[in-house]
mmCIF file with all atom_site columns, C-alpha atoms and ligand atoms in Angstrom:
data_model
loop_
_atom_site.group_PDB
_atom_site.id
_atom_site.type_symbol
_atom_site.label_atom_id
_atom_site.label_alt_id
_atom_site.label_comp_id
_atom_site.label_asym_id
_atom_site.label_entity_id
_atom_site.label_seq_id
_atom_site.pdbx_PDB_ins_code
_atom_site.Cartn_x
_atom_site.Cartn_y
_atom_site.Cartn_z
_atom_site.occupancy
_atom_site.B_iso_or_equiv
_atom_site.pdbx_formal_charge
_atom_site.auth_seq_id
_atom_site.auth_comp_id
_atom_site.auth_asym_id
_atom_site.auth_atom_id
_atom_site.pdbx_PDB_model_num
ATOM   1   C CA . MET A 1 1   ? 168.419 57.233 -155.530 1.00 42.00 ? 1   MET A CA 1
ATOM   2   C CA . GLY A 1 2   ? 169.337 57.195 -151.815 1.00 44.00 ? 2   GLY A CA 1
ATOM   3   C CA . GLU A 1 3   ? 167.239 55.594 -149.077 1.00 44.00 ? 3   GLU A CA 1
ATOM   4   C CA . GLY A 1 4   ? 166.029 59.062 -148.027 1.00 52.00 ? 4   GLY A CA 1
ATOM   5   C CA . ASP A 1 5   ? 164.644 59.694 -151.506 1.00 54.00 ? 5   ASP A CA 1
ATOM   6   C CA . GLY A 1 6   ? 162.844 56.343 -151.487 1.00 59.00 ? 6   GLY A CA 1
ATOM   7   C CA . ARG A 1 7   ? 161.223 57.049 -148.107 1.00 58.00 ? 7   ARG A CA 1
ATOM   8   C CA . ARG A 1 8   ? 160.197 60.521 -149.221 1.00 57.00 ? 8   ARG A CA 1
ATOM   9   C CA . GLN A 1 9   ? 158.553 59.126 -152.350 1.00 58.00 ? 9   GLN A CA 1
ATOM   10  C CA . LEU A 1 10  ? 156.679 56.507 -150.317 1.00 58.00 ? 10  LEU A CA 1
ATOM   11  C CA . ARG A 1 11  ? 155.469 59.217 -147.935 1.00 58.00 ? 11  ARG A CA 1
ATOM   12  C CA . ALA A 1 12  ? 154.412 61.374 -150.890 1.00 58.00 ? 12  ALA A CA 1
ATOM   13  C CA . ARG A 1 13  ? 152.484 58.487 -152.493 1.00 57.00 ? 13  ARG A CA 1
ATOM   14  C CA . HIS A 1 14  ? 150.767 57.668 -149.189 1.00 58.00 ? 14  HIS A CA 1
ATOM   15  C CA . ALA A 1 15  ? 149.871 61.337 -148.699 1.00 58.00 ? 15  ALA A CA 1
ATOM   16  C CA . LYS A 1 16  ? 148.422 61.566 -152.206 1.00 56.00 ? 16  LYS A CA 1
ATOM   17  C CA . ARG A 1 17  ? 146.330 58.393 -151.762 1.00 56.00 ? 17  ARG A CA 1
ATOM   18  C CA . SER A 1 18  ? 144.928 59.522 -148.425 1.00 53.00 ? 18  SER A CA 1
ATOM   19  C CA . GLY A 1 19  ? 144.151 63.054 -149.621 1.00 54.00 ? 19  GLY A CA 1
ATOM   20  C CA . MET A 1 20  ? 146.755 64.686 -147.338 1.00 61.00 ? 20  MET A CA 1
ATOM   21  C CA . SER A 1 21  ? 148.952 67.426 -148.708 1.00 71.00 ? 21  SER A CA 1
ATOM   22  C CA . VAL A 1 22  ? 152.290 66.151 -150.001 1.00 78.00 ? 22  VAL A CA 1
ATOM   23  C CA . PRO A 1 23  ? 155.264 66.943 -147.713 1.00 87.00 ? 23  PRO A CA 1
ATOM   24  C CA . THR A 1 24  ? 157.424 69.719 -149.094 1.00 93.00 ? 24  THR A CA 1
ATOM   25  C CA . THR A 1 25  ? 160.872 68.725 -150.316 1.00 95.00 ? 25  THR A CA 1
ATOM   26  C CA . ASP A 1 26  ? 164.030 70.844 -150.795 1.00 96.00 ? 26  ASP A CA 1
ATOM   27  C CA . THR A 1 27  ? 163.734 70.619 -154.590 1.00 98.00 ? 27  THR A CA 1
ATOM   28  C CA . VAL A 1 28  ? 163.090 73.711 -156.671 1.00 98.00 ? 28  VAL A CA 1
ATOM   29  C CA . TYR A 1 29  ? 161.805 73.048 -160.177 1.00 98.00 ? 29  TYR A CA 1
ATOM   30  C CA . VAL A 1 30  ? 163.346 75.389 -162.773 1.00 98.00 ? 30  VAL A CA 1
ATOM   31  C CA . LEU A 1 31  ? 161.139 75.267 -165.873 1.00 98.00 ? 31  LEU A CA 1
ATOM   32  C CA . ASN A 1 32  ? 162.151 76.905 -169.128 1.00 98.00 ? 32  ASN A CA 1
ATOM   33  C CA . GLY A 1 33  ? 159.965 77.459 -172.167 1.00 98.00 ? 33  GLY A CA 1
ATOM   34  C CA . PRO A 1 34  ? 160.437 77.656 -175.918 1.00 98.00 ? 34  PRO A CA 1
ATOM   35  C CA . ASN A 1 35  ? 163.712 78.606 -177.609 1.00 98.00 ? 35  ASN A CA 1
ATOM   36  C CA . LEU A 1 36  ? 165.601 78.764 -174.320 1.00 98.00 ? 36  LEU A CA 1
ATOM   37  C CA . ASN A 1 37  ? 167.454 75.603 -175.405 1.00 97.00 ? 37  ASN A CA 1
ATOM   38  C CA . LEU A 1 38  ? 169.272 77.954 -177.824 1.00 96.00 ? 38  LEU A CA 1
ATOM   39  C CA . LEU A 1 39  ? 170.451 80.295 -175.081 1.00 97.00 ? 39  LEU A CA 1
ATOM   40  C CA . GLY A 1 40  ? 174.033 81.407 -175.701 1.00 92.00 ? 40  GLY A CA 1
ATOM   41  C CA . LEU A 1 41  ? 173.482 81.392 -179.473 1.00 91.00 ? 41  LEU A CA 1
ATOM   42  C CA . ARG A 1 42  ? 170.098 83.067 -179.559 1.00 93.00 ? 42  ARG A CA 1
ATOM   43  C CA . GLU A 1 43  ? 170.166 86.904 -179.799 1.00 93.00 ? 43  GLU A CA 1
ATOM   44  C CA . PRO A 1 44  ? 173.091 87.168 -177.324 1.00 93.00 ? 44  PRO A CA 1
ATOM   45  C CA . GLU A 1 45  ? 172.799 90.971 -177.362 1.00 93.00 ? 45  GLU A CA 1
ATOM   46  C CA . ILE A 1 46  ? 169.424 90.517 -175.599 1.00 95.00 ? 46  ILE A CA 1
ATOM   47  C CA . TYR A 1 47  ? 169.809 87.258 -173.674 1.00 95.00 ? 47  TYR A CA 1
ATOM   48  C CA . GLY A 1 48  ? 173.573 87.100 -173.017 1.00 91.00 ? 48  GLY A CA 1
ATOM   49  C CA . SER A 1 49  ? 176.139 84.412 -173.821 1.00 92.00 ? 49  SER A CA 1
ATOM   50  C CA . ASP A 1 50  ? 175.439 81.955 -170.979 1.00 95.00 ? 50  ASP A CA 1
ATOM   51  C CA . THR A 1 51  ? 173.851 78.688 -172.074 1.00 97.00 ? 51  THR A CA 1
ATOM   52  C CA . LEU A 1 52  ? 171.062 77.001 -170.138 1.00 98.00 ? 52  LEU A CA 1
ATOM   53  C CA . ASP A 1 53  ? 173.654 74.476 -168.901 1.00 97.00 ? 53  ASP A CA 1
ATOM   54  C CA . ASP A 1 54  ? 175.795 77.378 -167.591 1.00 98.00 ? 54  ASP A CA 1
ATOM   55  C CA . ILE A 1 55  ? 172.758 78.719 -165.732 1.00 98.00 ? 55  ILE A CA 1
ATOM   56  C CA . ALA A 1 56  ? 171.962 75.244 -164.359 1.00 98.00 ? 56  ALA A CA 1
ATOM   57  C CA . ALA A 1 57  ? 175.533 74.966 -163.012 1.00 98.00 ? 57  ALA A CA 1
ATOM   58  C CA . MET A 1 58  ? 175.301 78.406 -161.335 1.00 98.00 ? 58  MET A CA 1
ATOM   59  C CA . LEU A 1 59  ? 171.943 77.503 -159.815 1.00 98.00 ? 59  LEU A CA 1
ATOM   60  C CA . GLU A 1 60  ? 173.212 74.173 -158.516 1.00 98.00 ? 60  GLU A CA 1
ATOM   61  C CA . ASP A 1 61  ? 176.124 75.887 -156.717 1.00 98.00 ? 61  ASP A CA 1
ATOM   62  C CA . ARG A 1 62  ? 173.834 78.486 -155.153 1.00 97.00 ? 62  ARG A CA 1
ATOM   63  C CA . ALA A 1 63  ? 171.198 75.860 -154.281 1.00 97.00 ? 63  ALA A CA 1
ATOM   64  C CA . ARG A 1 64  ? 173.817 73.828 -152.396 1.00 97.00 ? 64  ARG A CA 1
ATOM   65  C CA . GLU A 1 65  ? 174.676 76.909 -150.307 1.00 96.00 ? 65  GLU A CA 1
ATOM   66  C CA . LEU A 1 66  ? 170.985 77.416 -149.544 1.00 96.00 ? 66  LEU A CA 1
ATOM   67  C CA . GLY A 1 67  ? 170.363 73.747 -148.691 1.00 96.00 ? 67  GLY A CA 1
ATOM   68  C CA . LEU A 1 68  ? 168.162 73.341 -151.755 1.00 97.00 ? 68  LEU A CA 1
ATOM   69  C CA . ALA A 1 69  ? 168.291 71.146 -154.871 1.00 97.00 ? 69  ALA A CA 1
ATOM   70  C CA . ILE A 1 70  ? 167.512 72.087 -158.467 1.00 98.00 ? 70  ILE A CA 1
ATOM   71  C CA . ASP A 1 71  ? 165.502 70.189 -161.056 1.00 98.00 ? 71  ASP A CA 1
ATOM   72  C CA . MET A 1 72  ? 166.198 72.113 -164.283 1.00 98.00 ? 72  MET A CA 1
ATOM   73  C CA . ARG A 1 73  ? 164.118 71.422 -167.417 1.00 98.00 ? 73  ARG A CA 1
ATOM   74  C CA . GLN A 1 74  ? 163.401 72.975 -170.825 1.00 98.00 ? 74  GLN A CA 1
ATOM   75  C CA . THR A 1 75  ? 160.668 72.324 -173.364 1.00 98.00 ? 75  THR A CA 1
ATOM   76  C CA . ASN A 1 76  ? 159.360 73.955 -176.504 1.00 98.00 ? 76  ASN A CA 1
ATOM   77  C CA . HIS A 1 77  ? 155.818 72.707 -175.758 1.00 98.00 ? 77  HIS A CA 1
ATOM   78  C CA . GLU A 1 78  ? 153.201 74.612 -173.771 1.00 98.00 ? 78  GLU A CA 1
ATOM   79  C CA . GLY A 1 79  ? 151.331 71.545 -172.443 1.00 98.00 ? 79  GLY A CA 1
ATOM   80  C CA . MET A 1 80  ? 154.576 70.080 -171.127 1.00 98.00 ? 80  MET A CA 1
ATOM   81  C CA . LEU A 1 81  ? 155.029 73.174 -168.949 1.00 98.00 ? 81  LEU A CA 1
ATOM   82  C CA . VAL A 1 82  ? 151.464 72.686 -167.652 1.00 98.00 ? 82  VAL A CA 1
ATOM   83  C CA . ASP A 1 83  ? 152.222 69.022 -166.838 1.00 98.00 ? 83  ASP A CA 1
ATOM   84  C CA . TRP A 1 84  ? 155.461 69.958 -165.070 1.00 98.00 ? 84  TRP A CA 1
ATOM   85  C CA . LEU A 1 85  ? 153.688 72.591 -162.942 1.00 98.00 ? 85  LEU A CA 1
ATOM   86  C CA . HIS A 1 86  ? 151.175 69.947 -161.817 1.00 98.00 ? 86  HIS A CA 1
ATOM   87  C CA . GLU A 1 87  ? 154.063 67.545 -161.155 1.00 98.00 ? 87  GLU A CA 1
ATOM   88  C CA . ALA A 1 88  ? 155.865 70.159 -159.055 1.00 98.00 ? 88  ALA A CA 1
ATOM   89  C CA . GLN A 1 89  ? 152.917 70.206 -156.663 1.00 98.00 ? 89  GLN A CA 1
ATOM   90  C CA . ALA A 1 90  ? 152.403 66.424 -156.739 1.00 97.00 ? 90  ALA A CA 1
ATOM   91  C CA . GLU A 1 91  ? 156.067 65.857 -155.866 1.00 98.00 ? 91  GLU A CA 1
ATOM   92  C CA . GLY A 1 92  ? 156.085 68.486 -153.108 1.00 98.00 ? 92  GLY A CA 1
ATOM   93  C CA . ALA A 1 93  ? 158.521 70.887 -154.800 1.00 98.00 ? 93  ALA A CA 1
ATOM   94  C CA . ARG A 1 94  ? 159.526 73.796 -152.550 1.00 98.00 ? 94  ARG A CA 1
ATOM   95  C CA . ALA A 1 95  ? 158.880 76.279 -155.366 1.00 98.00 ? 95  ALA A CA 1
ATOM   96  C CA . VAL A 1 96  ? 159.036 76.661 -159.141 1.00 98.00 ? 96  VAL A CA 1
ATOM   97  C CA . LEU A 1 97  ? 161.172 79.154 -161.048 1.00 98.00 ? 97  LEU A CA 1
ATOM   98  C CA . LEU A 1 98  ? 159.371 79.540 -164.361 1.00 98.00 ? 98  LEU A CA 1
ATOM   99  C CA . ASN A 1 99  ? 160.693 81.273 -167.460 1.00 98.00 ? 99  ASN A CA 1
ATOM   100 C CA . PRO A 1 100 ? 157.739 80.691 -169.794 1.00 98.00 ? 100 PRO A CA 1
ATOM   101 C CA . ALA A 1 101 ? 159.562 82.557 -172.623 1.00 98.00 ? 101 ALA A CA 1
ATOM   102 C CA . ALA A 1 102 ? 157.081 83.593 -175.345 1.00 98.00 ? 102 ALA A CA 1
ATOM   103 C CA . TYR A 1 103 ? 154.218 81.716 -173.594 1.00 98.00 ? 103 TYR A CA 1
ATOM   104 C CA . THR A 1 104 ? 154.456 84.436 -170.925 1.00 98.00 ? 104 THR A CA 1
ATOM   105 C CA . HIS A 1 105 ? 152.573 86.724 -173.260 1.00 98.00 ? 105 HIS A CA 1
ATOM   106 C CA . THR A 1 106 ? 150.025 84.295 -174.703 1.00 98.00 ? 106 THR A CA 1
ATOM   107 C CA . SER A 1 107 ? 149.237 81.425 -172.369 1.00 98.00 ? 107 SER A CA 1
ATOM   108 C CA . ILE A 1 108 ? 146.062 81.445 -170.314 1.00 98.00 ? 108 ILE A CA 1
ATOM   109 C CA . ALA A 1 109 ? 146.702 77.704 -169.807 1.00 98.00 ? 109 ALA A CA 1
ATOM   110 C CA . LEU A 1 110 ? 149.909 78.534 -167.932 1.00 98.00 ? 110 LEU A CA 1
ATOM   111 C CA . LEU A 1 111 ? 148.171 81.254 -165.906 1.00 98.00 ? 111 LEU A CA 1
ATOM   112 C CA . ASP A 1 112 ? 145.493 78.727 -164.924 1.00 98.00 ? 112 ASP A CA 1
ATOM   113 C CA . ALA A 1 113 ? 148.130 76.107 -164.045 1.00 98.00 ? 113 ALA A CA 1
ATOM   114 C CA . VAL A 1 114 ? 149.986 78.560 -161.775 1.00 98.00 ? 114 VAL A CA 1
ATOM   115 C CA . LYS A 1 115 ? 146.658 79.411 -160.102 1.00 98.00 ? 115 LYS A CA 1
ATOM   116 C CA . ALA A 1 116 ? 145.712 75.721 -159.842 1.00 98.00 ? 116 ALA A CA 1
ATOM   117 C CA . ILE A 1 117 ? 148.686 74.700 -157.698 1.00 98.00 ? 117 ILE A CA 1
ATOM   118 C CA . ARG A 1 118 ? 149.654 75.761 -154.185 1.00 97.00 ? 118 ARG A CA 1
ATOM   119 C CA . THR A 1 119 ? 153.381 75.508 -154.960 1.00 98.00 ? 119 THR A CA 1
ATOM   120 C CA . PRO A 1 120 ? 154.755 79.065 -155.177 1.00 98.00 ? 120 PRO A CA 1
ATOM   121 C CA . VAL A 1 121 ? 155.867 80.072 -158.670 1.00 98.00 ? 121 VAL A CA 1
ATOM   122 C CA . ILE A 1 122 ? 158.433 82.798 -159.334 1.00 98.00 ? 122 ILE A CA 1
ATOM   123 C CA . GLU A 1 123 ? 158.382 84.190 -162.874 1.00 98.00 ? 123 GLU A CA 1
ATOM   124 C CA . VAL A 1 124 ? 161.878 84.695 -164.314 1.00 98.00 ? 124 VAL A CA 1
ATOM   125 C CA . HIS A 1 125 ? 163.080 86.555 -167.402 1.00 98.00 ? 125 HIS A CA 1
ATOM   126 C CA . LEU A 1 126 ? 166.591 87.263 -168.632 1.00 98.00 ? 126 LEU A CA 1
ATOM   127 C CA . SER A 1 127 ? 165.495 90.450 -170.390 1.00 97.00 ? 127 SER A CA 1
ATOM   128 C CA . ASP A 1 128 ? 162.952 92.982 -169.157 1.00 98.00 ? 128 ASP A CA 1
ATOM   129 C CA . PRO A 1 129 ? 159.958 92.392 -171.431 1.00 97.00 ? 129 PRO A CA 1
ATOM   130 C CA . ALA A 1 130 ? 158.357 95.665 -170.235 1.00 96.00 ? 130 ALA A CA 1
ATOM   131 C CA . THR A 1 131 ? 161.077 97.658 -172.025 1.00 97.00 ? 131 THR A CA 1
ATOM   132 C CA . ARG A 1 132 ? 160.762 95.701 -175.292 1.00 97.00 ? 132 ARG A CA 1
ATOM   133 C CA . GLU A 1 133 ? 158.084 95.420 -177.996 1.00 96.00 ? 133 GLU A CA 1
ATOM   134 C CA . PRO A 1 134 ? 154.525 96.224 -176.838 1.00 97.00 ? 134 PRO A CA 1
ATOM   135 C CA . PHE A 1 135 ? 153.392 92.604 -177.382 1.00 95.00 ? 135 PHE A CA 1
ATOM   136 C CA . ARG A 1 136 ? 155.777 91.563 -174.589 1.00 97.00 ? 136 ARG A CA 1
ATOM   137 C CA . HIS A 1 137 ? 154.322 93.975 -172.043 1.00 97.00 ? 137 HIS A CA 1
ATOM   138 C CA . GLN A 1 138 ? 151.466 91.653 -171.052 1.00 97.00 ? 138 GLN A CA 1
ATOM   139 C CA . SER A 1 139 ? 152.388 88.708 -168.769 1.00 98.00 ? 139 SER A CA 1
ATOM   140 C CA . TYR A 1 140 ? 149.648 86.193 -168.036 1.00 98.00 ? 140 TYR A CA 1
ATOM   141 C CA . VAL A 1 141 ? 151.925 84.165 -165.741 1.00 98.00 ? 141 VAL A CA 1
ATOM   142 C CA . GLY A 1 142 ? 152.822 87.357 -163.863 1.00 98.00 ? 142 GLY A CA 1
ATOM   143 C CA . MET A 1 143 ? 149.156 87.744 -162.854 1.00 98.00 ? 143 MET A CA 1
ATOM   144 C CA . ALA A 1 144 ? 149.454 84.696 -160.590 1.00 98.00 ? 144 ALA A CA 1
ATOM   145 C CA . ALA A 1 145 ? 153.190 84.422 -159.832 1.00 98.00 ? 145 ALA A CA 1
ATOM   146 C CA . ALA A 1 146 ? 154.360 85.031 -156.250 1.00 97.00 ? 146 ALA A CA 1
ATOM   147 C CA . ARG A 1 147 ? 157.108 87.301 -157.636 1.00 97.00 ? 147 ARG A CA 1
ATOM   148 C CA . THR A 1 148 ? 158.735 88.297 -160.912 1.00 98.00 ? 148 THR A CA 1
ATOM   149 C CA . VAL A 1 149 ? 162.499 88.706 -161.401 1.00 98.00 ? 149 VAL A CA 1
ATOM   150 C CA . LYS A 1 150 ? 163.541 90.126 -164.770 1.00 98.00 ? 150 LYS A CA 1
ATOM   151 C CA . GLY A 1 151 ? 166.108 92.121 -166.675 1.00 98.00 ? 151 GLY A CA 1
ATOM   152 C CA . LEU A 1 152 ? 169.227 90.841 -164.891 1.00 97.00 ? 152 LEU A CA 1
ATOM   153 C CA . GLY A 1 153 ? 170.371 88.321 -167.514 1.00 97.00 ? 153 GLY A CA 1
ATOM   154 C CA . ALA A 1 154 ? 171.392 84.949 -166.065 1.00 97.00 ? 154 ALA A CA 1
ATOM   155 C CA . ARG A 1 155 ? 171.467 86.586 -162.621 1.00 98.00 ? 155 ARG A CA 1
ATOM   156 C CA . SER A 1 156 ? 167.636 86.786 -162.718 1.00 98.00 ? 156 SER A CA 1
ATOM   157 C CA . TYR A 1 157 ? 167.592 83.043 -162.004 1.00 98.00 ? 157 TYR A CA 1
ATOM   158 C CA . LEU A 1 158 ? 169.974 83.408 -159.026 1.00 98.00 ? 158 LEU A CA 1
ATOM   159 C CA . VAL A 1 159 ? 167.993 86.282 -157.530 1.00 98.00 ? 159 VAL A CA 1
ATOM   160 C CA . ALA A 1 160 ? 164.808 84.234 -157.979 1.00 98.00 ? 160 ALA A CA 1
ATOM   161 C CA . LEU A 1 161 ? 166.423 81.278 -156.193 1.00 98.00 ? 161 LEU A CA 1
ATOM   162 C CA . ASP A 1 162 ? 167.462 83.531 -153.309 1.00 98.00 ? 162 ASP A CA 1
ATOM   163 C CA . ALA A 1 163 ? 163.846 84.719 -153.154 1.00 97.00 ? 163 ALA A CA 1
ATOM   164 C CA . VAL A 1 164 ? 162.689 81.094 -152.660 1.00 96.00 ? 164 VAL A CA 1
ATOM   165 C CA . ALA A 1 165 ? 164.578 81.033 -149.369 1.00 88.00 ? 165 ALA A CA 1
ATOM   166 C CA . GLN A 1 166 ? 162.510 84.055 -148.252 1.00 86.00 ? 166 GLN A CA 1
ATOM   167 C CA . LEU A 1 167 ? 159.091 82.721 -149.294 1.00 85.00 ? 167 LEU A CA 1
HETATM 168 C C1 . DQA B 2 .   ? 162.122 85.908 -172.131 1.00 72.11 ? 1   DQA B C1 1
HETATM 169 C C2 . DQA B 2 .   ? 161.350 87.123 -172.631 1.00 72.11 ? 1   DQA B C2 1
HETATM 170 C C3 . DQA B 2 .   ? 160.244 86.706 -173.582 1.00 72.11 ? 1   DQA B C3 1
HETATM 171 O O1 . DQA B 2 .   ? 159.565 87.855 -174.068 1.00 72.11 ? 1   DQA B O1 1
HETATM 172 C C4 . DQA B 2 .   ? 160.824 85.980 -174.782 1.00 72.11 ? 1   DQA B C4 1
HETATM 173 O O2 . DQA B 2 .   ? 159.785 85.504 -175.618 1.00 72.11 ? 1   DQA B O2 1
HETATM 174 C C5 . DQA B 2 .   ? 161.734 84.878 -174.399 1.00 72.11 ? 1   DQA B C5 1
HETATM 175 C C6 . DQA B 2 .   ? 162.656 85.049 -173.281 1.00 72.11 ? 1   DQA B C6 1
HETATM 176 C C7 . DQA B 2 .   ? 163.338 86.304 -171.264 1.00 72.11 ? 1   DQA B C7 1
HETATM 177 O O3 . DQA B 2 .   ? 163.830 85.463 -170.528 1.00 72.11 ? 1   DQA B O3 1
HETATM 178 O O4 . DQA B 2 .   ? 163.794 87.445 -171.317 1.00 72.11 ? 1   DQA B O4 1
HETATM 179 O O5 . DQA B 2 .   ? 161.809 83.847 -175.075 1.00 72.11 ? 1   DQA B O5 1
HETATM 180 O O6 . DQA B 2 .   ? 161.257 85.115 -171.318 1.00 72.11 ? 1   DQA B O6 1
#
């Protein structure tokens, strides 16, 4: 951790204690939901052959060009995604790219979390759920997301990151 990071964290802690809003950082949280740890192996005809690590590497390159930083995470647990969304705001993340995977279609808790924070959230999907089974047509997260990028494979994440620069 560099000195700049330390100062930023001190400022953030002071802001939190005194009820001020936390200063925005250059970090974009990239949160991935259940089964996305198996990307590359999992139904490649739908999701492609890139792994989550491949996508993280592409995002890091693009983020550097945009003057941003990436904090890429994956979990199979719904509540963890809720905690990370709260953390994104508490740490002053610039934005969140969120691929909630199957929780997209079921999770009112995630919808509420996206509504509860001021940090902009961009919903991301590799596939286009609207062209798949009817149970994927409903997106709770999409009801509160600033934007949705879907159907472009791994490129959905890159397009979503470019969109952060325009928020
Ligand atoms: C997905 C689409 C969801 O319907 C599915 O449950 C996923 C991945 C996508 O990125 O295309 O796990 O979010």
